[in-house]
XYZ file of C-alpha atoms in Angstrom:
310
model
C -23.040 3.895 -38.937
C -24.780 6.119 -36.380
C -21.491 6.120 -33.660
C -19.723 7.918 -36.648
C -21.618 11.165 -36.511
C -20.179 14.240 -35.168
C -21.029 14.051 -31.481
C -23.755 16.933 -32.513
C -25.350 14.978 -34.619
C -25.631 12.352 -33.188
C -26.929 15.082 -29.957
C -30.091 16.071 -32.928
C -31.327 12.103 -33.469
C -31.808 11.325 -30.390
C -33.498 14.882 -29.381
C -35.323 13.945 -32.448
C -36.790 10.283 -30.625
C -37.124 12.499 -27.121
C -39.896 13.968 -29.470
C -41.259 11.262 -31.308
C -41.833 9.479 -26.894
C -43.385 13.291 -26.360
C -45.928 12.453 -28.911
C -47.046 8.933 -27.554
C -46.336 9.857 -23.681
C -48.727 12.816 -22.690
C -47.954 12.793 -18.434
C -46.939 16.319 -17.707
C -44.698 14.545 -15.358
C -43.114 12.810 -18.205
C -43.119 15.698 -20.933
C -41.088 18.113 -18.735
C -38.215 15.721 -17.931
C -37.984 14.909 -22.268
C -37.741 18.818 -22.091
C -35.328 18.876 -19.431
C -33.001 15.833 -20.828
C -32.962 17.870 -24.407
C -31.285 20.494 -23.265
C -28.821 19.155 -20.824
C -27.556 16.879 -23.598
C -25.873 19.868 -25.706
C -23.917 21.012 -22.392
C -22.684 17.418 -21.483
C -21.436 16.225 -24.828
C -19.003 19.187 -24.269
C -18.072 18.648 -20.941
C -16.596 15.144 -21.014
C -16.130 14.977 -16.824
C -19.127 15.522 -15.968
C -21.363 14.062 -18.022
C -21.504 10.342 -16.369
C -21.793 11.678 -12.734
C -25.562 13.490 -14.134
C -26.452 10.942 -15.790
C -26.023 8.925 -12.761
C -27.620 11.436 -10.836
C -30.064 11.979 -12.715
C -31.474 7.696 -12.969
C -31.085 7.599 -9.773
C -33.992 10.663 -8.525
C -36.030 9.738 -11.147
C -35.684 5.007 -9.388
C -36.641 6.807 -6.410
C -39.310 8.545 -7.607
C -40.944 5.485 -8.860
C -40.227 3.533 -6.086
C -41.781 6.321 -3.988
C -45.158 6.986 -5.723
C -45.644 3.177 -6.942
C -44.427 1.011 -3.709
C -44.687 3.135 -0.755
C -47.449 4.753 -1.416
C -50.632 2.306 -3.144
C -52.773 2.998 -5.811
C -55.921 1.392 -3.372
C -57.519 4.047 -1.819
C -56.780 4.211 2.287
C -59.670 2.549 4.263
C -62.847 4.822 5.207
C -62.969 6.274 8.526
C -65.086 9.615 9.691
C -62.328 12.030 8.011
C -62.760 10.685 4.633
C -67.165 9.687 4.134
C -69.425 11.535 3.317
C -72.686 10.552 4.407
C -75.829 9.937 1.995
C -78.857 7.969 1.854
C -76.737 5.125 1.242
C -73.935 5.702 3.712
C -70.351 5.825 4.058
C -68.520 6.802 0.454
C -65.501 5.833 0.446
C -63.216 8.929 -0.742
C -59.832 9.303 -1.790
C -57.688 11.880 0.197
C -56.422 15.420 -1.340
C -52.622 14.055 -0.665
C -53.400 10.628 -2.095
C -55.075 12.108 -5.445
C -51.525 14.305 -5.931
C -49.080 11.763 -5.650
C -50.375 9.298 -7.541
C -50.863 11.993 -10.835
C -47.422 13.173 -10.387
C -45.815 8.949 -9.972
C -44.410 6.895 -13.668
C -46.084 4.345 -14.396
C -43.684 1.618 -14.921
C -43.530 1.930 -18.785
C -42.495 5.143 -18.993
C -39.870 5.099 -16.421
C -38.474 1.951 -18.692
C -38.291 4.584 -21.863
C -36.297 7.029 -19.674
C -34.324 4.775 -18.575
C -33.596 3.498 -21.980
C -32.809 6.671 -23.208
C -29.693 7.500 -20.873
C -29.110 4.415 -21.925
C -28.743 5.654 -25.373
C -27.299 8.770 -23.936
C -24.555 6.666 -22.065
C -23.753 6.006 -24.718
C -23.188 8.928 -26.831
C -20.892 9.639 -24.471
C -19.176 7.010 -22.912
C -16.701 7.018 -25.836
C -15.749 10.565 -25.290
C -14.644 9.720 -21.822
C -12.646 6.775 -21.828
C -11.233 8.896 -25.580
C -9.773 11.986 -23.243
C -9.036 9.753 -20.137
C -6.439 7.751 -22.471
C -4.940 10.735 -24.157
C -4.200 11.898 -20.533
C -2.374 8.807 -19.468
C -0.490 9.326 -23.751
C 0.459 12.777 -22.597
C 1.339 11.595 -18.889
C 3.391 8.256 -20.338
C 5.302 10.755 -22.707
C 6.952 13.028 -19.300
C 7.574 10.134 -17.556
C 9.304 9.621 -20.625
C 10.776 12.802 -21.031
C 12.130 12.989 -17.426
C 13.689 9.415 -18.060
C 16.120 11.066 -21.565
C 16.596 13.560 -18.984
C 18.124 10.568 -16.250
C 20.483 9.354 -19.085
C 21.798 12.671 -20.156
C 22.642 12.724 -15.810
C 24.529 9.353 -16.012
C 26.274 9.714 -19.195
C 27.509 13.234 -18.059
C 28.655 11.481 -15.200
C 30.631 8.932 -17.294
C 32.982 10.753 -19.352
C 29.456 10.255 -22.331
C 28.966 6.434 -21.636
C 25.406 5.051 -21.195
C 23.526 1.697 -19.552
C 24.329 -1.076 -20.874
C 21.145 -3.039 -22.089
C 19.769 -5.556 -20.591
C 17.838 -8.501 -22.082
C 16.067 -11.454 -20.496
C 15.585 -15.091 -21.422
C 14.820 -17.053 -18.258
C 11.640 -17.704 -17.999
C 10.286 -15.405 -14.584
C 11.648 -12.438 -17.055
C 11.312 -12.928 -19.835
C 8.065 -9.853 -20.468
C 11.455 -7.596 -18.585
C 13.081 -7.582 -22.389
C 15.264 -4.317 -22.259
C 13.679 -3.095 -19.058
C 15.077 0.230 -17.785
C 18.988 -0.563 -16.759
C 19.355 -0.845 -12.585
C 21.880 2.026 -12.700
C 19.063 4.540 -13.673
C 18.217 3.800 -10.540
C 20.064 6.123 -8.806
C 18.463 8.857 -10.743
C 14.658 7.259 -10.550
C 14.655 5.349 -7.932
C 15.841 1.847 -6.191
C 12.173 -0.849 -6.987
C 11.680 -3.068 -5.214
C 10.069 -5.687 -7.376
C 11.555 -8.601 -9.152
C 12.257 -6.620 -13.553
C 11.929 -3.576 -12.009
C 15.141 -2.319 -10.713
C 14.755 1.685 -11.159
C 11.330 3.036 -10.318
C 9.423 3.612 -13.194
C 6.907 1.562 -13.963
C 4.937 2.060 -17.416
C 1.699 3.311 -16.919
C -0.046 0.022 -19.492
C 1.676 -1.861 -18.738
C 1.590 -2.537 -14.593
C 5.123 -4.357 -13.061
C 6.946 -3.599 -15.526
C 9.525 -0.196 -16.679
C 9.496 1.606 -19.500
C 11.515 0.078 -22.501
C 15.436 1.276 -22.684
C 17.474 0.462 -25.833
C 21.104 1.797 -27.064
C 23.691 0.479 -29.126
C 26.831 -1.009 -27.895
C 27.028 -3.004 -24.439
C 24.520 -5.933 -23.504
C 24.225 -7.792 -20.447
C 21.655 -11.127 -21.052
C 20.320 -12.743 -18.169
C 23.194 -10.486 -16.554
C 26.167 -11.254 -17.848
C 27.585 -9.450 -20.758
C 26.478 -11.205 -24.182
C 27.589 -8.883 -26.656
C 25.938 -5.687 -28.234
C 23.024 -4.481 -28.631
C 21.781 -4.200 -32.349
C 19.040 -0.673 -32.777
C 16.950 -0.859 -35.865
C 17.282 2.973 -37.557
C 15.319 3.687 -40.416
C 17.109 5.591 -43.284
C 14.821 9.252 -43.009
C 15.212 9.583 -39.661
C 13.982 11.704 -37.999
C 10.489 10.736 -40.031
C 10.986 7.138 -39.211
C 8.100 6.523 -42.077
C 10.993 4.881 -44.726
C 10.412 0.461 -44.449
C 14.508 1.158 -45.482
C 17.345 0.954 -42.586
C 19.957 -0.939 -41.088
C 20.430 -2.429 -37.033
C 23.928 -0.731 -35.361
C 25.725 -2.144 -32.819
C 27.924 0.407 -32.607
C 27.446 3.699 -30.639
C 29.508 5.816 -33.134
C 28.079 4.257 -35.984
C 24.330 4.774 -35.074
C 22.303 7.880 -35.609
C 20.531 7.188 -32.549
C 22.262 7.264 -29.590
C 19.704 5.571 -27.299
C 15.913 5.606 -27.072
C 13.358 4.684 -24.558
C 9.874 3.223 -24.983
C 6.371 2.535 -24.223
C 4.177 0.022 -24.931
C 1.303 2.117 -25.364
C -2.632 1.640 -24.360
C -2.425 -1.847 -25.668
C 0.863 -3.359 -25.298
C 0.699 -6.510 -26.944
C -1.306 -5.230 -30.215
C 0.472 -5.834 -34.099
C 2.415 -2.205 -33.814
C 3.207 -2.650 -30.163
C 5.338 -5.813 -31.460
C 6.128 -5.021 -34.799
C 9.740 -6.328 -35.351
C 11.177 -2.495 -36.066
C 9.205 -1.108 -33.538
C 10.028 1.403 -31.688
C 12.123 3.623 -34.387
C 9.659 2.492 -37.223
C 7.341 5.043 -37.895
C 4.901 2.345 -38.211
C 4.630 1.101 -35.294
C 4.161 4.211 -33.125
C 0.522 4.880 -31.775
C -1.033 7.086 -33.672
C -4.818 7.762 -31.873
C -6.718 7.175 -29.528
C -8.147 3.051 -29.974
C -5.817 2.588 -31.640
C -2.273 0.434 -30.421
C 1.581 1.531 -30.623
C 4.254 2.125 -28.620
C 5.226 6.521 -27.691
C 8.789 7.075 -27.928
C 11.008 8.975 -27.523
C 14.537 8.961 -28.907
C 18.405 10.907 -29.024
C 19.791 11.203 -32.210
C 23.800 11.457 -32.850
C 23.875 15.375 -33.004
C 22.311 15.335 -29.360
C 18.618 15.826 -30.749
C 15.608 14.657 -28.952
C 12.065 13.508 -30.268
C 9.671 11.852 -29.691
C 6.119 10.607 -31.573
C 3.431 12.155 -32.203
């Protein structure tokens, strides 16, 4: 429930937690540090790409400070010597050097260090979702750009072959069963040649390693490397919105309202949305939000108009 609040509200809660801790621990060094953390949090929430390195650096700095003052510097006073003794009526009295007192006064206790680490962990938990969300959005944008490039390659192939499109590849063999609807080898001349099984065209799906993006088009089909009838593509009746559950299967390029479709299985290839029976043309199978499943698709209608999923 806490993670559903607005980031500013979550930061305010963390700052209140810091204020409560400051009322318990009155050590000057800790209070100063907590105030600094409270000021940095609001900046870090808006600058996600530098948030984690700064948090890690701050944690390492405090840990090194603790090790320096509590492990390498003994809490006991050094042996008395002629420089650190004062002669009195009862002999030599031990005196702690001024430098040693200064180090002991500025060090953290173990409890304080654990509390600071706990606060940093809370801040990291608040910032990590935003960090991963931005990273996923960046990969989705890159996948859409690569799909656009594949669409351009399909148009170039069509222009070079009298308006025809490559045949769809479907594999049922155990070694290539997961490479269904792989990019056709004909596109290798436009996208580059691959050297892995099932990847004749060198265009790997960003979210499905060792596999190409998917390709489908009504018309010729190769089954396990040999001609095997026509590939059937399901198209909804409300194209291009594709929100309707009513539609038809098309096996002839002359009758189909869609010429071709290319798609990625999305950030979660095994999600129910990505493996929907009517994917990739059904809107319910499309990727829509960070953390969700669904395909990222691009298709061209019979009017030569291209559309991409949200």
